[in-house]
XYZ file of C-alpha atoms in Angstrom:
331
model
C 26.538 2.372 3.328
C 23.876 1.078 5.740
C 25.626 3.181 8.669
C 25.333 6.298 6.618
C 21.643 5.642 5.670
C 21.053 5.189 9.401
C 22.740 8.443 10.505
C 20.966 10.403 7.723
C 17.687 8.853 8.886
C 18.411 9.738 12.504
C 19.258 13.387 11.666
C 16.186 13.892 9.592
C 13.989 12.202 12.159
C 15.394 14.328 14.854
C 14.809 17.505 12.827
C 11.107 16.499 12.459
C 10.778 15.595 16.042
C 11.978 19.136 17.083
C 9.904 21.039 14.503
C 6.743 19.163 14.776
C 4.357 17.671 12.177
C 3.395 20.921 10.587
C 4.848 24.403 10.443
C 3.573 27.884 9.540
C 5.939 29.633 7.053
C 6.537 33.334 6.638
C 3.482 33.743 4.533
C 1.273 31.782 7.017
C 1.186 28.736 4.850
C 0.417 25.526 6.707
C 2.918 22.925 5.366
C 2.078 19.316 6.169
C 4.940 16.757 6.171
C 4.116 13.465 4.389
C 6.572 10.566 4.313
C 6.297 7.413 2.207
C 8.458 4.562 0.913
C 8.004 4.621 -2.967
C 10.069 5.899 -5.855
C 9.354 9.371 -7.264
C 8.387 7.780 -10.590
C 5.789 5.543 -9.021
C 2.193 6.438 -9.785
C 1.345 6.575 -6.139
C 4.022 9.267 -5.561
C 2.503 11.115 -8.556
C -0.732 10.898 -7.033
C 0.519 12.437 -3.894
C 2.148 15.276 -5.958
C -1.188 15.951 -7.482
C -2.753 15.918 -3.996
C -0.365 18.574 -2.944
C -0.904 20.701 -5.963
C -4.768 20.404 -5.716
C -4.536 21.432 -1.934
C -2.508 24.463 -2.805
C -4.881 25.339 -5.687
C -8.099 25.000 -3.459
C -6.623 26.809 -0.549
C -5.360 29.682 -2.538
C -1.882 28.872 -1.303
C -2.657 28.736 2.356
C -1.830 25.021 2.645
C 0.649 22.674 1.133
C 2.219 19.288 1.610
C 6.016 18.662 1.935
C 6.732 15.196 0.516
C 9.462 12.866 1.650
C 9.603 9.821 -0.750
C 11.832 6.734 -0.920
C 11.845 5.913 2.649
C 13.565 9.090 3.702
C 11.820 9.165 7.101
C 11.617 5.207 7.562
C 9.520 2.351 6.607
C 5.656 2.329 6.870
C 5.671 1.226 10.544
C 8.176 3.930 11.598
C 6.161 6.573 9.699
C 2.959 5.653 11.307
C 4.636 5.659 14.777
C 5.999 9.209 14.003
C 2.451 10.356 13.173
C 1.207 8.792 16.515
C 3.672 10.894 18.379
C 2.807 14.070 16.440
C 6.153 14.284 14.671
C 4.794 13.600 11.063
C 1.561 14.940 9.583
C 0.627 12.405 6.870
C 1.584 9.307 5.015
C 0.573 6.897 2.314
C 0.540 3.436 3.863
C -0.516 0.047 2.662
C -3.798 -1.169 4.382
C -1.743 -4.329 5.419
C 0.649 -2.136 7.425
C -2.205 -0.696 9.326
C -3.220 -4.145 10.576
C -1.135 -3.982 13.688
C -2.903 -0.829 14.748
C -6.388 -1.372 13.180
C -7.348 -5.005 13.246
C -10.242 -4.418 10.868
C -7.742 -3.745 8.072
C -6.823 -7.400 7.966
C -9.828 -7.804 5.658
C -7.870 -6.370 2.629
C -5.136 -9.019 3.014
C -7.615 -11.807 2.623
C -7.028 -13.560 -0.777
C -9.729 -13.576 -3.512
C -12.100 -11.380 -1.578
C -13.138 -9.136 -4.489
C -14.839 -10.472 -7.646
C -13.364 -7.645 -9.870
C -12.262 -4.107 -10.018
C -15.884 -2.893 -9.924
C -16.614 -4.802 -6.685
C -13.298 -3.538 -5.199
C -14.219 0.126 -5.758
C -17.858 -0.341 -4.687
C -16.478 -1.589 -1.437
C -13.887 1.230 -0.858
C -16.176 3.920 -1.860
C -19.130 2.733 0.087
C -20.175 2.197 3.645
C -17.641 -0.608 4.384
C -14.709 1.466 3.059
C -15.715 4.558 5.115
C -16.145 2.545 8.207
C -12.712 0.982 7.923
C -11.213 4.505 7.548
C -13.101 5.601 10.661
C -11.892 2.548 12.594
C -8.416 4.037 12.540
C -9.303 7.173 14.621
C -8.827 5.559 18.123
C -5.185 4.939 17.048
C -4.647 8.591 16.217
C -4.983 8.154 12.390
C -7.557 9.981 10.215
C -8.096 8.043 7.087
C -8.678 10.501 4.174
C -9.220 7.936 1.539
C -7.820 5.173 -0.727
C -5.368 4.979 -3.602
C -5.276 2.200 -6.001
C -2.503 -0.346 -5.488
C -3.723 -2.853 -8.022
C -3.541 -6.714 -7.463
C -0.723 -8.379 -6.061
C 0.903 -11.594 -7.717
C 3.969 -13.804 -7.146
C 7.362 -13.474 -8.750
C 10.331 -15.856 -8.307
C 14.023 -15.798 -9.102
C 14.724 -19.469 -10.165
C 11.674 -21.596 -9.968
C 8.745 -21.325 -12.281
C 5.457 -21.246 -10.336
C 2.118 -22.335 -12.019
C 0.083 -23.718 -9.092
C 0.178 -23.513 -5.241
C 2.161 -26.745 -5.101
C 5.040 -25.113 -6.796
C 5.381 -22.678 -3.804
C 6.260 -25.589 -1.531
C 9.702 -24.995 -0.004
C 10.073 -21.482 -1.558
C 10.856 -18.614 0.866
C 8.488 -15.952 -0.227
C 8.784 -12.314 0.997
C 5.695 -10.803 2.360
C 4.854 -7.641 4.133
C 4.796 -7.638 7.843
C 1.170 -8.757 7.979
C -0.101 -11.778 9.808
C -2.671 -12.404 7.171
C -0.157 -12.277 4.314
C 2.034 -14.701 6.285
C -0.955 -17.085 6.725
C -1.820 -16.868 3.040
C 1.587 -17.858 1.726
C 2.041 -20.572 4.252
C -1.368 -22.027 3.602
C -0.491 -22.127 -0.131
C 2.600 -24.142 0.868
C 5.254 -21.542 0.750
C 7.450 -20.339 3.597
C 6.482 -16.742 4.184
C 9.316 -14.488 5.126
C 8.852 -10.821 6.104
C 11.554 -8.508 4.605
C 11.579 -4.828 4.579
C 10.902 -3.307 1.255
C 14.152 -1.548 1.187
C 16.201 -4.710 1.494
C 14.136 -6.850 -0.828
C 16.113 -6.263 -3.886
C 19.283 -7.619 -2.285
C 17.419 -10.398 -0.582
C 16.196 -11.562 -4.007
C 19.522 -11.239 -5.629
C 21.473 -12.976 -2.857
C 18.855 -15.812 -2.322
C 17.803 -14.854 1.172
C 14.222 -15.243 -0.444
C 13.228 -17.097 -3.532
C 10.529 -14.710 -4.425
C 8.023 -12.144 -3.476
C 4.583 -10.779 -4.310
C 3.497 -7.283 -5.229
C 1.615 -5.286 -7.809
C 3.033 -4.745 -11.391
C 4.131 -1.108 -10.997
C 6.010 -1.834 -7.837
C 7.669 -4.983 -9.377
C 8.931 -2.647 -12.189
C 9.942 0.498 -10.305
C 11.736 -1.377 -7.619
C 13.710 -3.145 -10.472
C 12.974 -6.443 -8.972
C 12.329 -7.770 -12.511
C 16.129 -7.596 -12.936
C 16.696 -10.376 -10.542
C 13.244 -12.281 -10.962
C 12.855 -14.508 -14.068
C 9.216 -15.449 -13.464
C 6.025 -13.459 -12.825
C 2.761 -15.395 -12.223
C -0.462 -13.264 -12.541
C -2.507 -15.028 -9.765
C -3.746 -11.615 -8.448
C -4.331 -13.106 -4.895
C -5.063 -9.867 -3.147
C -6.070 -6.339 -3.820
C -4.790 -4.221 -0.999
C -5.407 -0.492 -1.349
C -3.077 2.341 -0.125
C -4.596 4.515 2.632
C -3.878 8.181 2.831
C -3.610 8.893 6.538
C -3.306 12.192 8.449
C -2.606 12.272 12.124
C -5.589 13.151 14.343
C -3.493 15.622 16.337
C -3.041 17.595 12.998
C -6.608 17.061 11.735
C -8.181 18.371 15.104
C -6.170 21.538 14.658
C -7.382 22.373 11.104
C -10.367 24.647 10.693
C -13.587 23.330 9.088
C -12.488 25.162 5.830
C -8.989 23.664 5.830
C -10.396 20.246 6.375
C -12.731 20.758 3.503
C -9.922 21.739 1.185
C -7.944 18.585 2.294
C -10.877 16.278 1.592
C -11.737 17.818 -1.761
C -8.142 17.625 -2.874
C -8.070 13.965 -1.630
C -11.165 13.157 -3.859
C -9.643 14.641 -7.037
C -6.344 13.048 -6.355
C -7.902 9.627 -5.989
C -9.597 9.945 -9.350
C -6.387 11.098 -11.016
C -4.322 8.310 -9.444
C -6.706 5.634 -10.580
C -6.115 6.653 -14.111
C -2.377 6.697 -13.652
C -2.431 3.348 -11.966
C -4.222 1.686 -14.950
C -1.720 3.145 -17.505
C 1.345 2.297 -15.226
C 0.089 -1.295 -14.797
C -0.151 -1.815 -18.540
C 3.281 -0.067 -19.206
C 5.011 -2.115 -16.495
C 3.780 -5.381 -17.798
C 5.024 -4.537 -21.319
C 8.364 -3.406 -20.123
C 9.199 -6.423 -17.805
C 8.074 -8.730 -20.559
C 10.370 -7.083 -23.047
C 13.110 -7.345 -20.513
C 12.861 -11.111 -20.443
C 10.562 -12.016 -17.567
C 8.332 -14.984 -18.232
C 4.848 -13.953 -17.523
C 2.508 -16.762 -16.543
C -1.253 -16.490 -16.401
C -2.418 -18.472 -13.478
C -5.393 -20.815 -13.055
C -6.750 -18.741 -10.196
C -9.272 -21.379 -9.233
C -6.396 -23.486 -7.983
C -4.906 -20.737 -5.882
C -8.409 -19.866 -4.603
C -9.184 -23.417 -3.497
C -5.821 -23.564 -1.695
C -6.593 -20.648 0.689
C -10.149 -21.776 1.745
C -8.837 -22.936 5.197
C -8.063 -19.241 5.913
C -11.763 -18.417 5.408
C -12.807 -21.458 7.523
C -10.763 -20.243 10.376
C -12.542 -17.048 10.471
C -15.740 -18.810 11.516
C -17.735 -16.924 14.161
C -15.310 -13.960 13.959
C -16.011 -10.198 13.258
C -13.912 -10.725 10.144
C -16.304 -13.408 8.817
C -19.283 -10.950 9.312
C -17.328 -8.392 7.302
C -16.449 -10.862 4.473
C -20.031 -11.608 4.161
C -21.005 -7.937 4.090
C -18.445 -7.285 1.281
C -19.454 -10.233 -0.705
C -23.025 -9.117 -0.758
C -22.045 -5.793 -2.192
C -23.300 -5.547 -5.793
C -24.710 -9.143 -5.789
C -23.757 -12.570 -4.687
C -20.415 -14.061 -5.258
């Protein structure tokens, strides 16, 4: 099964490498290839479909986006690398996955950084959010904007977690992010990076004892089928970033760039509404399926990660944290 998956991925990637990141069809339509890892029912995928439709509408059919969902062209790191070499046009990627390329993106993986949703969007839509998108350009990525990816919480297969101490000894899957690893280890768990595509089996077979993610992803991945407990500690709010390769962006005309940016703005607003509904629906469904939902005492978790903030003393990230905390008032 894995061999067939590898062969299919190799063939598709080879086709993309040979044909380039975008192509001009018979009717002179510019078709931009976009790969991502999520299910087609996920609100982020639906937001990307809306982006595609808006781009076609605004451009009068001159531009479109060809979407490859469900890891058809690889995981987040692999798609980013395809963009860097000019073999993929766009992607949706977690800000955490950009850390390797854009160190400033580590800021989003810091736990309990945002006071609430208003503070979160004030940051993303303001000067700080734009500066973080711009920081990706030296690495051949043009950040178009952000999609909502909610707040991330822990879920476990066998042991109920109500406090950071309960994480002691548990192998918790995290994204391949140094900051995420540091967060779980500081809380007392054993951070274990596992690829998204392998996580269901890893939970099922006990390779890991739990994971952390947002509610829609917990539901659409079907991880609730093998995880008995969900604790709503909401430790991080890590946005998804819509990225286009600079090699492609630089080829677009001013008018084409305008269409793509306008479509992105509309898609962001649409996706935020989808996300709110999907989060509520997902919580209802997993609860009805028998998952025990625990409301965390967030102060306990927030106190447990203060060593992470102390370790930032004198760094550029510490200055950025202060800047974010000053947005909209003192924390």
